PDB file of C-alpha atoms in Angstrom:
ATOM      1  CA  UNK A   1     -86.696   0.579 -87.533  1.00  0.00           C
ATOM      2  CA  UNK A   2     -87.788  -2.418 -89.612  1.00  0.00           C
ATOM      3  CA  UNK A   3     -89.946  -5.193 -88.239  1.00  0.00           C
ATOM      4  CA  UNK A   4     -88.593  -8.710 -87.656  1.00  0.00           C
ATOM      5  CA  UNK A   5     -90.732  -9.989 -90.537  1.00  0.00           C
ATOM      6  CA  UNK A   6     -89.298  -7.432 -92.959  1.00  0.00           C
ATOM      7  CA  UNK A   7     -85.738  -8.242 -91.817  1.00  0.00           C
ATOM      8  CA  UNK A   8     -86.381 -11.950 -92.459  1.00  0.00           C
ATOM      9  CA  UNK A   9     -87.795 -11.106 -95.904  1.00  0.00           C
ATOM     10  CA  UNK A  10     -84.714  -8.993 -96.697  1.00  0.00           C
ATOM     11  CA  UNK A  11     -82.419 -11.786 -95.521  1.00  0.00           C
ATOM     12  CA  UNK A  12     -84.233 -14.335 -97.671  1.00  0.00           C
ATOM     13  CA  UNK A  13     -83.929 -12.118-100.752  1.00  0.00           C
ATOM     14  CA  UNK A  14     -80.190 -11.656-100.278  1.00  0.00           C
ATOM     15  CA  UNK A  15     -79.484 -15.236 -99.189  1.00  0.00           C
ATOM     16  CA  UNK A  16     -77.481 -17.402-101.568  1.00  0.00           C
ATOM     17  CA  UNK A  17     -79.501 -19.683-103.807  1.00  0.00           C
ATOM     18  CA  UNK A  18     -78.898 -23.386-103.360  1.00  0.00           C
ATOM     19  CA  UNK A  19     -79.518 -26.376-105.560  1.00  0.00           C
ATOM     20  CA  UNK A  20     -83.189 -27.378-105.519  1.00  0.00           C
ATOM     21  CA  UNK A  21     -82.382 -30.903-104.314  1.00  0.00           C
ATOM     22  CA  UNK A  22     -80.227 -29.751-101.398  1.00  0.00           C
ATOM     23  CA  UNK A  23     -81.720 -30.605 -98.055  1.00  0.00           C
ATOM     24  CA  UNK A  24     -80.624 -30.884 -94.458  1.00  0.00           C
ATOM     25  CA  UNK A  25     -81.443 -33.593 -91.974  1.00  0.00           C
ATOM     26  CA  UNK A  26     -82.877 -32.969 -88.513  1.00  0.00           C
ATOM     27  CA  UNK A  27     -79.764 -34.610 -87.101  1.00  0.00           C
ATOM     28  CA  UNK A  28     -77.445 -32.133 -88.895  1.00  0.00           C
ATOM     29  CA  UNK A  29     -79.596 -29.133 -87.949  1.00  0.00           C
ATOM     30  CA  UNK A  30     -79.758 -30.371 -84.363  1.00  0.00           C
ATOM     31  CA  UNK A  31     -75.958 -30.599 -84.279  1.00  0.00           C
ATOM     32  CA  UNK A  32     -75.736 -26.982 -85.489  1.00  0.00           C
ATOM     33  CA  UNK A  33     -78.148 -25.844 -82.777  1.00  0.00           C
ATOM     34  CA  UNK A  34     -76.227 -27.840 -80.164  1.00  0.00           C
ATOM     35  CA  UNK A  35     -73.029 -26.004 -81.148  1.00  0.00           C
ATOM     36  CA  UNK A  36     -74.618 -22.587 -80.590  1.00  0.00           C
ATOM     37  CA  UNK A  37     -74.495 -20.898 -77.186  1.00  0.00           C
ATOM     38  CA  UNK A  38     -77.506 -21.209 -74.849  1.00  0.00           C
ATOM     39  CA  UNK A  39     -78.801 -17.869 -76.112  1.00  0.00           C
ATOM     40  CA  UNK A  40     -78.404 -16.924 -79.758  1.00  0.00           C
ATOM     41  CA  UNK A  41     -79.979 -14.613 -82.273  1.00  0.00           C
ATOM     42  CA  UNK A  42     -82.012 -15.657 -85.269  1.00  0.00           C
ATOM     43  CA  UNK A  43     -79.230 -14.211 -87.436  1.00  0.00           C
ATOM     44  CA  UNK A  44     -76.684 -16.530 -85.804  1.00  0.00           C
ATOM     45  CA  UNK A  45     -78.922 -19.547 -86.412  1.00  0.00           C
ATOM     46  CA  UNK A  46     -79.584 -18.608 -90.033  1.00  0.00           C
ATOM     47  CA  UNK A  47     -75.869 -17.952 -90.623  1.00  0.00           C
ATOM     48  CA  UNK A  48     -74.979 -21.356 -89.183  1.00  0.00           C
ATOM     49  CA  UNK A  49     -77.613 -23.119 -91.302  1.00  0.00           C
ATOM     50  CA  UNK A  50     -76.528 -21.282 -94.458  1.00  0.00           C
ATOM     51  CA  UNK A  51     -72.930 -22.267 -93.730  1.00  0.00           C
ATOM     52  CA  UNK A  52     -73.992 -25.903 -93.322  1.00  0.00           C
ATOM     53  CA  UNK A  53     -75.986 -25.835 -96.568  1.00  0.00           C
ATOM     54  CA  UNK A  54     -73.079 -24.206 -98.457  1.00  0.00           C
ATOM     55  CA  UNK A  55     -70.688 -26.788 -97.063  1.00  0.00           C
ATOM     56  CA  UNK A  56     -72.991 -29.631 -98.143  1.00  0.00           C
ATOM     57  CA  UNK A  57     -73.440 -28.099-101.603  1.00  0.00           C
ATOM     58  CA  UNK A  58     -69.696 -27.664-102.110  1.00  0.00           C
ATOM     59  CA  UNK A  59     -68.969 -31.170-100.842  1.00  0.00           C
ATOM     60  CA  UNK A  60     -71.536 -32.545-103.277  1.00  0.00           C
ATOM     61  CA  UNK A  61     -69.938 -30.548-106.122  1.00  0.00           C
ATOM     62  CA  UNK A  62     -66.519 -31.926-105.199  1.00  0.00           C
ATOM     63  CA  UNK A  63     -67.923 -35.461-105.109  1.00  0.00           C
ATOM     64  CA  UNK A  64     -69.182 -34.958-108.677  1.00  0.00           C
ATOM     65  CA  UNK A  65     -65.883 -33.376-109.760  1.00  0.00           C
ATOM     66  CA  UNK A  66     -67.600 -30.041-110.488  1.00  0.00           C
ATOM     67  CA  UNK A  67     -64.716 -28.088-108.996  1.00  0.00           C
ATOM     68  CA  UNK A  68     -61.587 -26.474-110.398  1.00  0.00           C
ATOM     69  CA  UNK A  69     -58.344 -28.288-109.554  1.00  0.00           C
ATOM     70  CA  UNK A  70     -56.042 -26.247-107.322  1.00  0.00           C
ATOM     71  CA  UNK A  71     -53.290 -25.975-109.955  1.00  0.00           C
ATOM     72  CA  UNK A  72     -55.781 -24.658-112.515  1.00  0.00           C
ATOM     73  CA  UNK A  73     -57.140 -22.157-110.005  1.00  0.00           C
ATOM     74  CA  UNK A  74     -53.639 -20.836-109.290  1.00  0.00           C
ATOM     75  CA  UNK A  75     -52.868 -20.580-113.019  1.00  0.00           C
ATOM     76  CA  UNK A  76     -56.126 -18.692-113.621  1.00  0.00           C
ATOM     77  CA  UNK A  77     -55.365 -16.323-110.735  1.00  0.00           C
ATOM     78  CA  UNK A  78     -51.879 -15.634-112.062  1.00  0.00           C
ATOM     79  CA  UNK A  79     -53.243 -14.885-115.540  1.00  0.00           C
ATOM     80  CA  UNK A  80     -55.858 -12.590-114.052  1.00  0.00           C
ATOM     81  CA  UNK A  81     -53.244 -10.719-112.017  1.00  0.00           C
ATOM     82  CA  UNK A  82     -50.976 -10.369-115.085  1.00  0.00           C
ATOM     83  CA  UNK A  83     -53.862  -8.889-117.052  1.00  0.00           C
ATOM     84  CA  UNK A  84     -54.387  -6.264-114.352  1.00  0.00           C
ATOM     85  CA  UNK A  85     -50.806  -4.949-114.562  1.00  0.00           C
ATOM     86  CA  UNK A  86     -50.341  -1.688-116.475  1.00  0.00           C
TER      87      UNK A  86
END
């Protein structure tokens, strides 16, 4: 059985990498904690914070128009599926 410290280290290594400038506010983190049940695991907290950070990062990307328009995404998916047909 691995120690809590080694599990945290493993989680950090496999965690998604975020933009260096991405940060969270105490208010946003507090809201995440408030939404959790009275008792929660460290994994649940980390998952919720990662979700919040990913949401912020994707919102920022959308604000800077660094996303693929829906129509283009669908066209790309169709082309990909066609290329997979025998």
